[in-house]
Coordinates of C-alpha atoms and ligand atoms in Angstrom, one line a residue:
M1 CA 101.7 65.8 73.6
T2 CA 101.8 69.7 74.8
K3 CA 102.1 70.1 78.1
T4 CA 100.2 72.5 80.1
Y5 CA 101.1 74.5 82.8
A6 CA 98.8 78.0 84.5
V7 CA 99.0 80.1 87.1
I8 CA 95.9 79.7 89.8
G9 CA 94.2 82.5 92.1
D10 CA 91.5 85.2 92.0
P11 CA 91.6 87.4 90.2
I12 CA 93.5 86.4 87.0
D13 CA 92.4 88.3 84.6
H14 CA 95.6 90.7 84.7
S15 CA 98.5 88.1 85.7
L16 CA 101.5 88.3 83.3
S17 CA 103.0 84.9 84.3
P18 CA 101.5 83.8 80.9
A19 CA 102.6 86.1 79.0
I20 CA 106.4 85.9 80.7
H21 CA 106.1 81.8 80.4
N22 CA 104.9 81.4 76.4
A23 CA 107.6 83.5 75.8
A24 CA 110.2 81.6 77.6
F25 CA 108.9 78.5 75.9
G26 CA 108.3 79.7 72.7
F27 CA 112.3 81.4 72.6
L28 CA 113.4 77.6 73.5
G29 CA 110.9 75.7 71.2
I30 CA 109.3 73.8 73.9
D31 CA 106.4 72.2 73.5
C32 CA 104.4 74.0 75.8
T33 CA 101.7 76.2 77.2
Y34 CA 101.0 78.4 79.7
I35 CA 97.1 79.6 81.0
A36 CA 95.4 81.1 83.6
Y37 CA 92.6 79.8 85.7
R38 CA 90.4 81.6 87.9
I39 CA 89.4 79.4 91.1
P40 CA 87.9 81.7 93.6
K41 CA 88.4 81.1 96.8
G42 CA 86.6 78.7 99.1
E43 CA 87.2 76.2 96.0
L44 CA 90.1 75.2 95.4
A45 CA 89.4 71.5 96.1
Y46 CA 87.3 71.3 92.6
G47 CA 90.0 73.5 90.5
I48 CA 92.6 70.8 92.4
E49 CA 90.5 67.9 90.5
A50 CA 89.8 69.6 87.6
L51 CA 93.3 70.6 86.7
K52 CA 94.2 67.3 87.7
K53 CA 91.9 66.0 85.3
I54 CA 93.4 67.7 82.5
Q55 CA 97.0 66.5 83.5
I56 CA 98.4 69.9 84.1
S57 CA 102.2 69.5 84.3
G58 CA 102.5 72.1 87.0
F59 CA 101.6 75.4 88.5
N60 CA 101.9 78.9 90.0
V61 CA 99.7 79.5 92.7
T62 CA 99.0 83.1 93.9
I63 CA 96.2 85.1 95.9
P64 CA 94.1 83.8 97.6
H65 CA 95.5 80.2 97.8
K66 CA 99.2 80.0 98.1
V67 CA 98.5 78.9 101.7
D68 CA 96.0 76.8 101.2
M69 CA 96.9 74.7 98.1
M70 CA 99.8 73.2 101.2
K71 CA 96.7 70.5 102.4
F72 CA 97.0 69.7 98.7
L73 CA 100.1 68.9 98.5
D74 CA 101.5 65.2 98.9
E75 CA 105.5 66.4 98.9
I76 CA 106.6 69.6 100.0
D77 CA 109.9 71.4 99.1
E78 CA 112.5 72.3 102.3
N79 CA 111.5 75.9 101.8
C80 CA 108.2 75.7 100.8
K81 CA 108.0 74.1 104.4
T82 CA 109.5 76.6 105.9
I83 CA 107.3 79.3 104.4
G84 CA 104.2 77.4 104.5
A85 CA 103.1 78.9 101.5
T86 CA 103.5 77.5 97.7
N87 CA 103.4 79.3 95.1
T88 CA 105.0 76.4 92.4
V89 CA 103.4 73.1 92.0
V90 CA 105.1 70.1 90.0
N91 CA 101.9 67.3 88.9
N92 CA 104.0 63.9 88.8
N93 CA 101.0 61.6 87.7
G94 CA 98.0 62.8 89.9
S95 CA 101.1 63.4 92.7
L96 CA 101.5 66.8 93.3
K97 CA 104.7 68.2 94.5
G98 CA 105.2 72.0 96.3
Y99 CA 107.9 74.1 96.1
N100 CA 107.9 78.2 96.9
T101 CA 110.4 80.0 94.7
D102 CA 109.1 83.6 95.8
M103 CA 111.8 83.7 98.8
D104 CA 115.2 83.2 96.1
G105 CA 112.9 85.8 93.5
F106 CA 113.1 88.1 95.7
L107 CA 116.5 87.5 96.4
D108 CA 118.1 87.3 93.0
P109 CA 118.1 90.9 92.3
V110 CA 119.9 91.3 95.5
K111 CA 122.8 89.4 94.9
K112 CA 122.6 90.6 91.3
R113 CA 123.6 94.0 92.9
N114 CA 126.6 91.7 94.8
I115 CA 124.9 93.1 97.8
D116 CA 125.5 91.6 101.2
C117 CA 123.0 91.0 103.4
K118 CA 125.2 89.6 106.1
D119 CA 124.4 91.6 109.4
S120 CA 122.6 94.0 108.4
D121 CA 119.0 95.5 109.1
V122 CA 116.6 95.2 107.6
L123 CA 113.0 97.3 107.9
L124 CA 110.2 95.0 106.8
V125 CA 106.3 96.6 106.0
G126 CA 103.7 94.6 105.6
A127 CA 103.3 90.6 107.4
G128 CA 101.1 88.7 104.5
G129 CA 102.4 86.0 103.0
A130 CA 105.5 87.3 100.7
A131 CA 106.6 89.5 104.0
R132 CA 106.7 85.6 105.5
A133 CA 109.2 84.5 102.2
I134 CA 110.9 87.5 103.3
V135 CA 112.2 86.6 106.6
V136 CA 112.8 82.9 105.7
G137 CA 115.0 84.5 102.8
F138 CA 116.6 87.2 105.0
A139 CA 117.6 84.5 107.9
K140 CA 119.2 82.5 105.0
E141 CA 121.6 85.7 104.5
K142 CA 122.2 86.6 108.2
V143 CA 120.5 89.6 108.5
R144 CA 120.8 91.1 111.9
K145 CA 117.7 92.1 113.1
I146 CA 114.5 92.2 110.7
T147 CA 111.9 95.6 112.1
I148 CA 108.1 95.0 110.9
A149 CA 106.0 97.7 110.7
N150 CA 102.2 96.0 110.1
R151 CA 98.7 98.3 109.5
T152 CA 97.4 94.8 112.0
K153 CA 100.3 94.5 115.2
E154 CA 99.1 90.7 115.2
R155 CA 100.4 89.5 112.0
A156 CA 103.2 91.8 112.3
D157 CA 103.6 90.1 116.3
E158 CA 103.4 86.6 114.8
L159 CA 106.3 86.5 111.5
I160 CA 108.1 88.1 115.1
K161 CA 107.8 85.3 116.6
F162 CA 108.3 83.4 113.1
A163 CA 111.7 85.3 112.7
N164 CA 112.8 84.6 116.3
S165 CA 112.9 81.0 115.8
L166 CA 114.6 81.4 112.2
G167 CA 117.6 82.9 114.8
V168 CA 116.6 86.6 114.4
Q169 CA 116.8 89.4 115.6
S170 CA 113.3 91.2 115.7
D171 CA 110.9 93.9 116.7
Y172 CA 107.6 95.9 116.2
S173 CA 107.8 99.2 114.4
D174 CA 104.4 101.0 114.1
L175 CA 103.3 101.7 110.8
S176 CA 102.9 105.7 110.9
N177 CA 106.2 106.1 113.0
A178 CA 108.1 103.2 110.0
G179 CA 109.4 106.6 108.2
N180 CA 111.0 108.4 110.9
I181 CA 113.0 105.4 111.7
A182 CA 113.6 104.4 107.9
G183 CA 117.2 105.5 107.7
K184 CA 118.2 104.2 109.9
Y185 CA 117.9 100.4 108.3
K186 CA 120.1 99.4 105.4
F187 CA 117.1 97.1 103.4
I188 CA 113.4 99.1 103.3
V189 CA 110.8 96.6 102.1
N190 CA 108.1 97.7 100.7
A191 CA 105.4 93.8 101.0
T192 CA 102.4 95.8 101.8
S193 CA 99.9 95.7 99.3
V194 CA 99.9 99.3 99.0
G195 CA 100.6 101.1 96.0
L196 CA 99.6 98.9 93.4
K197 CA 97.7 100.6 90.9
G198 CA 97.9 103.8 92.8
N199 CA 99.9 106.5 93.9
A200 CA 99.8 105.9 98.3
C201 CA 103.0 105.5 99.7
P202 CA 102.8 102.9 102.9
I203 CA 106.0 104.8 104.5
S204 CA 106.8 108.5 104.4
T205 CA 110.2 108.4 102.5
R206 CA 111.7 111.5 104.5
S207 CA 114.4 109.4 106.6
I208 CA 115.2 107.8 103.7
T209 CA 119.3 108.8 102.2
K210 CA 121.2 107.4 99.3
D211 CA 123.2 104.6 102.1
S212 CA 118.9 103.2 101.9
I213 CA 118.7 100.0 99.5
V214 CA 114.1 100.2 98.8
Y215 CA 112.7 97.6 97.7
D216 CA 109.1 97.6 96.7
I217 CA 107.7 94.1 95.7
V218 CA 104.7 95.7 93.9
Y219 CA 105.6 95.6 90.6
M220 CA 102.5 98.0 89.1
P221 CA 103.2 100.3 88.6
V222 CA 106.7 99.5 87.9
E223 CA 107.5 103.0 89.4
T224 CA 105.9 103.0 92.8
E225 CA 104.9 106.3 94.7
L226 CA 107.8 105.1 97.6
I227 CA 110.0 104.6 94.4
E228 CA 109.7 107.1 92.9
Q229 CA 110.0 109.0 96.6
S230 CA 113.4 107.2 97.1
K231 CA 114.7 107.6 94.2
K232 CA 114.9 111.4 94.7
Q233 CA 116.3 111.0 98.3
G234 CA 119.4 109.1 96.3
A235 CA 118.2 105.8 97.5
T236 CA 119.4 102.2 95.7
I237 CA 116.4 101.1 94.1
I238 CA 115.0 97.4 93.5
Y239 CA 112.0 97.1 91.3
G240 CA 109.2 94.3 92.6
W241 CA 109.6 92.9 88.9
E242 CA 112.6 92.1 89.4
M243 CA 111.0 89.7 92.4
L244 CA 108.0 88.6 89.6
L245 CA 111.0 87.4 87.3
G246 CA 113.4 86.0 89.4
Q247 CA 110.1 83.4 90.8
A248 CA 108.9 83.1 86.9
M249 CA 112.6 82.0 86.3
R250 CA 112.5 79.8 88.9
S251 CA 109.5 77.8 88.6
F252 CA 110.0 77.4 84.5
G253 CA 113.7 75.8 86.4
I254 CA 111.7 73.1 88.0
W255 CA 109.0 72.2 85.7
T256 CA 111.2 72.1 82.6
G257 CA 115.0 71.2 84.2
R258 CA 116.0 73.7 81.9
E259 CA 118.0 77.1 82.2
A260 CA 115.2 80.1 82.0
P261 CA 115.6 82.4 79.0
Y262 CA 116.1 85.7 81.3
Q263 CA 115.9 87.6 78.5
A264 CA 113.4 87.1 76.8
M265 CA 111.3 86.3 80.0
K266 CA 112.3 89.7 80.8
L267 CA 111.4 92.1 77.7
T268 CA 108.3 90.4 77.5
L269 CA 107.4 91.4 81.2
L270 CA 108.8 94.9 80.4
G271 CA 106.8 95.4 77.2
R272 CA 103.6 94.2 79.0
F273 CA 103.7 97.2 81.8
Ligands
LIG1 N1 107.0 91.1 92.9 C1 106.1 89.8 93.3 O1 106.7 89.0 92.8 C2 105.9 89.5 93.6 C3 105.7 88.4 94.7 C4 104.3 88.3 95.6 C5 103.8 89.0 95.9 N2 104.2 90.5 95.8 C6 103.1 91.5 95.7 O2 103.3 91.8 97.6 C7 101.9 92.8 98.1 C8 101.7 91.6 98.9 O3 101.2 90.2 98.9 P1 100.9 89.4 99.8 O4 100.6 87.8 99.3 O5 102.2 89.5 100.8 O6 99.2 89.4 100.3 P2 98.5 89.2 102.3 O7 98.9 88.6 102.6 O8 97.4 89.9 101.6 O9 99.2 90.7 102.8 C9 98.9 91.9 102.2 C10 99.4 92.7 103.5 O10 100.0 94.3 102.9 C11 99.0 95.2 103.8 N3 98.4 95.5 103.6 C12 97.0 95.3 102.7 N4 96.1 96.8 102.3 C13 96.7 97.9 103.3 C14 96.6 99.4 103.2 N5 95.7 99.5 102.8 N6 97.3 99.9 104.3 C15 98.5 99.3 104.9 N7 99.0 97.9 105.0 C16 97.5 97.3 104.0 C17 98.4 94.1 105.3 O11 98.4 94.4 106.1 P3 97.7 93.5 107.1 O12 97.9 92.6 108.1 O13 96.7 94.9 108.6 O14 96.0 93.1 106.2 C18 98.8 92.7 105.2 O15 100.9 93.5 104.9 C19 100.7 92.4 96.1 O16 100.9 93.2 96.0 C20 101.7 91.6 96.1 O17 101.1 91.6 94.4 C21 104.6 90.9 94.4

């Protein structure tokens, strides 16, 4: 019987996940299909019931359900528990197990470049769900300090406490000052949605140098304003699509027990931009 997978969220019509996963299933000749399913905020319980009824084999979870979905899980993987949000669910005959592949997906391109995170200082711009997974990832890699710059200070303060609870030093920077201090950090990560489908830049890049590693998790457009400007300053760039691909490959592995076909998924993803 064909197995069906899905991505749930709202909006969902521009999701790249169906293309990436269907390409992987096709490449490996696995009899599975992957669909996008829009579930508006407040309708998650009903949506989950519908997915169980059609015996969905597993699904990805995206904005705005990553945290709310935790309430519907029967079993929770360790990383997922620490992060407090899920992006990957397995359905075992109606029993749902949640995982979070954003953290490892985020770290994948860092490791591919053989960049050592240990004792590094990180400037993390943003304090939403993705930023939380990134804090857990950097904590695992034993960075020295994470400075969090966010529009809403209260959210940054919460994330600072969370980083401290994981044993990482953390402090706050005003968003408007983050560009002035960015040059002091090895990693500058944009985990806000600023830059998405536009030419806005979350921080000024004036102090970024060739020693900076600039990682923008926004993947649409590929060359965000932050990336374009940081490139001109000579920084090492890590693209948002690399994280997207990393998290998708890990979800694929969890669902199928097979190694995800990197090239097929990458070519499909880049072809969509
Ligand atoms: N590459 C990948 O695989 C990947 C994975 C996950 C997420 N993402 C992307 O990462 C971004 C954040 O996702 P999320 O799940 O963390 O979302 P989220 O929980 O809604 O957090 C959004 C973040 O963006 C900030 N923000 C939004 N609009 C802003 C503005 N106009 N000026 C300054 N800050 C603003 C928010 O600040 P406040 O706290 O002040 O509201 C918050 O820090 C999205 O663009 C998403 O597509 C990419």
